[in-house]
mmCIF file with all atom_site columns, C-alpha atoms in Angstrom:
data_model
loop_
_atom_site.group_PDB
_atom_site.id
_atom_site.type_symbol
_atom_site.label_atom_id
_atom_site.label_alt_id
_atom_site.label_comp_id
_atom_site.label_asym_id
_atom_site.label_entity_id
_atom_site.label_seq_id
_atom_site.pdbx_PDB_ins_code
_atom_site.Cartn_x
_atom_site.Cartn_y
_atom_site.Cartn_z
_atom_site.occupancy
_atom_site.B_iso_or_equiv
_atom_site.pdbx_formal_charge
_atom_site.auth_seq_id
_atom_site.auth_comp_id
_atom_site.auth_asym_id
_atom_site.auth_atom_id
_atom_site.pdbx_PDB_model_num
ATOM 1   C CA . MET A 1 1   ? 112.665 33.210 95.941  1.00 47.00 ? 179 MET A CA 1
ATOM 2   C CA . ARG A 1 2   ? 113.821 32.931 98.489  1.00 52.00 ? 180 ARG A CA 1
ATOM 3   C CA . ALA A 1 3   ? 112.833 36.557 99.742  1.00 52.00 ? 181 ALA A CA 1
ATOM 4   C CA . SER A 1 4   ? 109.166 36.105 98.969  1.00 56.00 ? 182 SER A CA 1
ATOM 5   C CA . TRP A 1 5   ? 107.948 35.234 102.129 1.00 59.00 ? 183 TRP A CA 1
ATOM 6   C CA . ILE A 1 6   ? 109.477 38.635 104.086 1.00 60.00 ? 184 ILE A CA 1
ATOM 7   C CA . LEU A 1 7   ? 106.451 40.850 102.268 1.00 62.00 ? 185 LEU A CA 1
ATOM 8   C CA . PRO A 1 8   ? 103.473 38.738 103.742 1.00 63.00 ? 186 PRO A CA 1
ATOM 9   C CA . CYS A 1 9   ? 105.196 38.671 106.989 1.00 58.00 ? 187 CYS A CA 1
ATOM 10  C CA . LEU A 1 10  ? 105.776 41.519 106.946 1.00 62.00 ? 188 LEU A CA 1
ATOM 11  C CA . VAL A 1 11  ? 102.272 42.716 106.159 1.00 63.00 ? 189 VAL A CA 1
ATOM 12  C CA . LEU A 1 12  ? 100.429 40.093 108.636 1.00 61.00 ? 190 LEU A CA 1
ATOM 13  C CA . LEU A 1 13  ? 102.762 41.544 111.033 1.00 61.00 ? 191 LEU A CA 1
ATOM 14  C CA . ALA A 1 14  ? 101.484 45.154 110.367 1.00 62.00 ? 192 ALA A CA 1
ATOM 15  C CA . LEU A 1 15  ? 98.228  44.252 110.722 1.00 60.00 ? 193 LEU A CA 1
ATOM 16  C CA . SER A 1 16  ? 98.294  41.734 114.003 1.00 61.00 ? 194 SER A CA 1
ATOM 17  C CA . ILE A 1 17  ? 99.505  45.711 115.690 1.00 62.00 ? 195 ILE A CA 1
ATOM 18  C CA . ARG A 1 18  ? 97.220  48.105 116.075 1.00 60.00 ? 196 ARG A CA 1
ATOM 19  C CA . PRO A 1 19  ? 97.688  51.274 118.149 1.00 59.00 ? 197 PRO A CA 1
ATOM 20  C CA . ALA A 1 20  ? 96.751  50.402 121.582 1.00 56.00 ? 198 ALA A CA 1
ATOM 21  C CA . GLU A 1 21  ? 93.077  51.742 122.229 1.00 57.00 ? 199 GLU A CA 1
ATOM 22  C CA . THR A 1 22  ? 92.937  54.707 124.046 1.00 57.00 ? 200 THR A CA 1
ATOM 23  C CA . ARG A 1 23  ? 90.971  55.986 126.695 1.00 63.00 ? 201 ARG A CA 1
ATOM 24  C CA . ALA A 1 24  ? 89.325  59.702 126.594 1.00 64.00 ? 202 ALA A CA 1
ATOM 25  C CA . GLN A 1 25  ? 91.561  62.004 128.959 1.00 74.00 ? 203 GLN A CA 1
ATOM 26  C CA . SER A 1 26  ? 89.513  62.642 132.234 1.00 77.00 ? 204 SER A CA 1
ATOM 27  C CA . THR A 1 27  ? 88.212  66.870 131.750 1.00 75.00 ? 205 THR A CA 1
ATOM 28  C CA . LEU A 1 28  ? 89.578  69.005 134.674 1.00 73.00 ? 206 LEU A CA 1
ATOM 29  C CA . ILE A 1 29  ? 86.625  71.603 135.321 1.00 76.00 ? 207 ILE A CA 1
ATOM 30  C CA . PHE A 1 30  ? 87.812  74.333 137.709 1.00 80.00 ? 208 PHE A CA 1
ATOM 31  C CA . ASN A 1 31  ? 85.048  76.948 139.278 1.00 85.00 ? 209 ASN A CA 1
ATOM 32  C CA . LEU A 1 32  ? 86.711  79.905 138.522 1.00 88.00 ? 210 LEU A CA 1
ATOM 33  C CA . ARG A 1 33  ? 85.584  83.086 139.462 1.00 91.00 ? 211 ARG A CA 1
ATOM 34  C CA . ALA A 1 34  ? 86.667  86.761 137.749 1.00 93.00 ? 212 ALA A CA 1
ATOM 35  C CA . GLY A 1 35  ? 88.743  88.407 140.468 1.00 94.00 ? 213 GLY A CA 1
ATOM 36  C CA . GLU A 1 36  ? 90.321  85.181 142.216 1.00 94.00 ? 214 GLU A CA 1
ATOM 37  C CA . ARG A 1 37  ? 94.440  85.310 142.613 1.00 95.00 ? 215 ARG A CA 1
ATOM 38  C CA . PHE A 1 38  ? 96.392  82.856 142.729 1.00 92.00 ? 216 PHE A CA 1
ATOM 39  C CA . LEU A 1 39  ? 99.987  82.381 143.213 1.00 94.00 ? 217 LEU A CA 1
ATOM 40  C CA . TYR A 1 40  ? 102.485 79.927 142.820 1.00 91.00 ? 218 TYR A CA 1
ATOM 41  C CA . GLU A 1 41  ? 106.440 79.580 143.074 1.00 93.00 ? 219 GLU A CA 1
ATOM 42  C CA . LEU A 1 42  ? 108.860 77.722 139.487 1.00 90.00 ? 220 LEU A CA 1
ATOM 43  C CA . THR A 1 43  ? 111.705 76.512 140.677 1.00 92.00 ? 221 THR A CA 1
ATOM 44  C CA . THR A 1 44  ? 114.192 75.725 138.171 1.00 89.00 ? 222 THR A CA 1
ATOM 45  C CA . ASP A 1 45  ? 117.808 74.061 139.219 1.00 90.00 ? 223 ASP A CA 1
ATOM 46  C CA . ILE A 1 46  ? 120.420 73.542 137.136 1.00 85.00 ? 224 ILE A CA 1
ATOM 47  C CA . ASP A 1 47  ? 124.070 72.099 138.003 1.00 85.00 ? 225 ASP A CA 1
ATOM 48  C CA . GLN A 1 48  ? 125.940 71.598 134.224 1.00 80.00 ? 226 GLN A CA 1
ATOM 49  C CA . GLN A 1 49  ? 129.106 70.508 133.746 1.00 78.00 ? 227 GLN A CA 1
ATOM 50  C CA . ALA A 1 50  ? 131.586 71.262 130.419 1.00 76.00 ? 228 ALA A CA 1
ATOM 51  C CA . SER A 1 51  ? 134.888 69.727 129.479 1.00 76.00 ? 229 SER A CA 1
ATOM 52  C CA . GLN A 1 52  ? 137.705 72.103 128.084 1.00 71.00 ? 230 GLN A CA 1
ATOM 53  C CA . SER A 1 53  ? 140.228 70.627 126.034 1.00 70.00 ? 231 SER A CA 1
ATOM 54  C CA . ALA A 1 54  ? 142.787 72.271 126.411 1.00 69.00 ? 232 ALA A CA 1
ATOM 55  C CA . GLY A 1 55  ? 144.191 71.165 129.951 1.00 69.00 ? 233 GLY A CA 1
ATOM 56  C CA . ASN A 1 56  ? 141.689 68.466 130.240 1.00 75.00 ? 234 ASN A CA 1
ATOM 57  C CA . LYS A 1 57  ? 139.839 70.795 132.874 1.00 76.00 ? 235 LYS A CA 1
ATOM 58  C CA . VAL A 1 58  ? 136.138 70.269 133.847 1.00 77.00 ? 236 VAL A CA 1
ATOM 59  C CA . ILE A 1 59  ? 134.320 73.435 134.524 1.00 75.00 ? 237 ILE A CA 1
ATOM 60  C CA . LYS A 1 60  ? 131.235 72.925 136.468 1.00 78.00 ? 238 LYS A CA 1
ATOM 61  C CA . GLU A 1 61  ? 128.170 75.480 136.411 1.00 80.00 ? 239 GLU A CA 1
ATOM 62  C CA . ASN A 1 62  ? 125.059 75.656 138.935 1.00 85.00 ? 240 ASN A CA 1
ATOM 63  C CA . SER A 1 63  ? 122.668 78.417 139.197 1.00 85.00 ? 241 SER A CA 1
ATOM 64  C CA . ILE A 1 64  ? 118.945 78.170 140.515 1.00 89.00 ? 242 ILE A CA 1
ATOM 65  C CA . GLN A 1 65  ? 115.608 80.314 139.533 1.00 88.00 ? 243 GLN A CA 1
ATOM 66  C CA . VAL A 1 66  ? 112.833 80.513 142.086 1.00 91.00 ? 244 VAL A CA 1
ATOM 67  C CA . MET A 1 67  ? 109.826 82.993 140.374 1.00 89.00 ? 245 MET A CA 1
ATOM 68  C CA . THR A 1 68  ? 106.615 83.659 142.131 1.00 91.00 ? 246 THR A CA 1
ATOM 69  C CA . VAL A 1 69  ? 104.182 83.939 139.503 1.00 91.00 ? 247 VAL A CA 1
ATOM 70  C CA . GLU A 1 70  ? 100.496 85.825 140.274 1.00 92.00 ? 248 GLU A CA 1
ATOM 71  C CA . THR A 1 71  ? 97.710  84.184 137.988 1.00 92.00 ? 249 THR A CA 1
ATOM 72  C CA . THR A 1 72  ? 94.818  86.555 138.199 1.00 93.00 ? 250 THR A CA 1
ATOM 73  C CA . ILE A 1 73  ? 91.278  85.503 136.341 1.00 93.00 ? 251 ILE A CA 1
ATOM 74  C CA . ASP A 1 74  ? 89.906  88.088 134.457 1.00 94.00 ? 252 ASP A CA 1
ATOM 75  C CA . LYS A 1 75  ? 86.639  86.947 133.032 1.00 93.00 ? 253 LYS A CA 1
ATOM 76  C CA . VAL A 1 76  ? 85.043  83.911 133.001 1.00 92.00 ? 254 VAL A CA 1
ATOM 77  C CA . SER A 1 77  ? 82.551  83.225 129.652 1.00 91.00 ? 255 SER A CA 1
ATOM 78  C CA . ASP A 1 78  ? 78.898  81.229 130.287 1.00 89.00 ? 256 ASP A CA 1
ATOM 79  C CA . GLN A 1 79  ? 80.780  78.262 129.052 1.00 86.00 ? 257 GLN A CA 1
ATOM 80  C CA . GLY A 1 80  ? 83.020  78.022 131.596 1.00 85.00 ? 258 GLY A CA 1
ATOM 81  C CA . VAL A 1 81  ? 86.306  79.607 129.798 1.00 88.00 ? 259 VAL A CA 1
ATOM 82  C CA . ALA A 1 82  ? 88.903  82.028 131.228 1.00 90.00 ? 260 ALA A CA 1
ATOM 83  C CA . ASP A 1 83  ? 90.697  84.925 130.580 1.00 92.00 ? 261 ASP A CA 1
ATOM 84  C CA . VAL A 1 84  ? 93.940  84.725 133.190 1.00 92.00 ? 262 VAL A CA 1
ATOM 85  C CA . LYS A 1 85  ? 96.607  86.814 132.971 1.00 92.00 ? 263 LYS A CA 1
ATOM 86  C CA . GLN A 1 86  ? 100.012 86.021 134.834 1.00 91.00 ? 264 GLN A CA 1
ATOM 87  C CA . LYS A 1 87  ? 102.890 87.844 135.735 1.00 90.00 ? 265 LYS A CA 1
ATOM 88  C CA . ILE A 1 88  ? 106.021 87.060 137.580 1.00 86.00 ? 266 ILE A CA 1
ATOM 89  C CA . ILE A 1 89  ? 105.741 88.838 140.706 1.00 90.00 ? 267 ILE A CA 1
ATOM 90  C CA . ARG A 1 90  ? 109.513 87.499 142.496 1.00 89.00 ? 268 ARG A CA 1
ATOM 91  C CA . LEU A 1 91  ? 112.387 86.048 141.212 1.00 87.00 ? 269 LEU A CA 1
ATOM 92  C CA . LYS A 1 92  ? 115.592 84.797 142.956 1.00 89.00 ? 270 LYS A CA 1
ATOM 93  C CA . MET A 1 93  ? 118.630 83.918 140.807 1.00 85.00 ? 271 MET A CA 1
ATOM 94  C CA . ALA A 1 94  ? 121.913 82.544 142.147 1.00 86.00 ? 272 ALA A CA 1
ATOM 95  C CA . MET A 1 95  ? 124.426 81.354 140.214 1.00 83.00 ? 273 MET A CA 1
ATOM 96  C CA . ASP A 1 96  ? 128.086 79.889 140.679 1.00 82.00 ? 274 ASP A CA 1
ATOM 97  C CA . VAL A 1 97  ? 130.492 81.536 137.753 1.00 73.00 ? 275 VAL A CA 1
ATOM 98  C CA . PRO A 1 98  ? 133.307 79.168 136.883 1.00 70.00 ? 276 PRO A CA 1
ATOM 99  C CA . ALA A 1 99  ? 135.170 82.277 136.035 1.00 66.00 ? 277 ALA A CA 1
ATOM 100 C CA . PRO A 1 100 ? 138.415 82.610 138.423 1.00 62.00 ? 278 PRO A CA 1
ATOM 101 C CA . GLY A 1 101 ? 137.806 84.655 141.429 1.00 63.00 ? 279 GLY A CA 1
ATOM 102 C CA . GLU A 1 102 ? 133.899 85.686 140.442 1.00 67.00 ? 280 GLU A CA 1
ATOM 103 C CA . GLY A 1 103 ? 132.346 83.376 143.007 1.00 75.00 ? 281 GLY A CA 1
ATOM 104 C CA . ARG A 1 104 ? 128.729 83.211 143.366 1.00 79.00 ? 282 ARG A CA 1
ATOM 105 C CA . ILE A 1 105 ? 126.359 85.717 142.416 1.00 80.00 ? 283 ILE A CA 1
ATOM 106 C CA . GLU A 1 106 ? 122.802 86.051 143.769 1.00 82.00 ? 284 GLU A CA 1
ATOM 107 C CA . TYR A 1 107 ? 119.835 88.519 142.633 1.00 82.00 ? 285 TYR A CA 1
ATOM 108 C CA . ASP A 1 108 ? 116.235 88.918 144.631 1.00 85.00 ? 286 ASP A CA 1
ATOM 109 C CA . SER A 1 109 ? 113.846 91.020 143.142 1.00 83.00 ? 287 SER A CA 1
ATOM 110 C CA . ASN A 1 110 ? 112.818 91.761 146.567 1.00 83.00 ? 288 ASN A CA 1
ATOM 111 C CA . SER A 1 111 ? 115.890 93.245 148.372 1.00 79.00 ? 289 SER A CA 1
ATOM 112 C CA . PRO A 1 112 ? 118.039 94.149 145.141 1.00 66.00 ? 290 PRO A CA 1
ATOM 113 C CA . THR A 1 113 ? 121.066 95.651 146.344 1.00 70.00 ? 291 THR A CA 1
ATOM 114 C CA . ASP A 1 114 ? 123.862 97.771 143.978 1.00 67.00 ? 292 ASP A CA 1
ATOM 115 C CA . SER A 1 115 ? 126.447 96.130 142.777 1.00 66.00 ? 293 SER A CA 1
ATOM 116 C CA . ASN A 1 116 ? 129.910 97.462 141.175 1.00 66.00 ? 294 ASN A CA 1
ATOM 117 C CA . ASP A 1 117 ? 130.190 93.072 140.099 1.00 66.00 ? 295 ASP A CA 1
ATOM 118 C CA . VAL A 1 118 ? 129.433 93.104 136.372 1.00 63.00 ? 296 VAL A CA 1
ATOM 119 C CA . PRO A 1 119 ? 128.148 89.797 136.207 1.00 64.00 ? 297 PRO A CA 1
ATOM 120 C CA . THR A 1 120 ? 125.974 90.373 139.285 1.00 67.00 ? 298 THR A CA 1
ATOM 121 C CA . LYS A 1 121 ? 124.885 93.834 137.420 1.00 68.00 ? 299 LYS A CA 1
ATOM 122 C CA . ARG A 1 122 ? 124.194 91.764 134.466 1.00 68.00 ? 300 ARG A CA 1
ATOM 123 C CA . LEU A 1 123 ? 121.727 89.109 136.785 1.00 68.00 ? 301 LEU A CA 1
ATOM 124 C CA . MET A 1 124 ? 120.055 91.768 137.902 1.00 68.00 ? 302 MET A CA 1
ATOM 125 C CA . GLN A 1 125 ? 119.635 93.874 134.622 1.00 68.00 ? 303 GLN A CA 1
ATOM 126 C CA . PHE A 1 126 ? 117.916 90.500 133.725 1.00 65.00 ? 304 PHE A CA 1
ATOM 127 C CA . GLY A 1 127 ? 116.082 90.114 136.269 1.00 65.00 ? 305 GLY A CA 1
ATOM 128 C CA . SER A 1 128 ? 114.632 93.960 136.788 1.00 68.00 ? 306 SER A CA 1
ATOM 129 C CA . GLN A 1 129 ? 113.012 93.055 133.222 1.00 63.00 ? 307 GLN A CA 1
ATOM 130 C CA . MET A 1 130 ? 111.212 90.065 134.278 1.00 67.00 ? 308 MET A CA 1
ATOM 131 C CA . VAL A 1 131 ? 109.938 90.969 137.307 1.00 73.00 ? 309 VAL A CA 1
ATOM 132 C CA . GLY A 1 132 ? 106.250 93.024 136.880 1.00 71.00 ? 310 GLY A CA 1
ATOM 133 C CA . GLN A 1 133 ? 105.445 91.824 133.399 1.00 58.00 ? 311 GLN A CA 1
#
């Protein structure tokens, strides 16, 4: 019978904790017109570390990716709802490859270069598939 006070206390506690009152978020309204075009850059910068159990070695890998994205307003309804199209018009990537002898590999879709280096070729193949999409 000693624990009989727990249930009423829990009920009172639950009733006293109300969700905080929320206010409606502000609605953002843009005056978009069909045919307008906007550019923005999206940058992802990643620093990773992984521990290798054999030899107690720490492997570091750094990479950066910069995408220039073009947003075009396709059409705007009478209610102000816009259909937009986006495509990547430029991609720059750089990565420090942790494998011995590999070093840093880089790719820029605006100035592609030929390379016999396998990691660089893979990066170029990946990047070329994204640009224009």
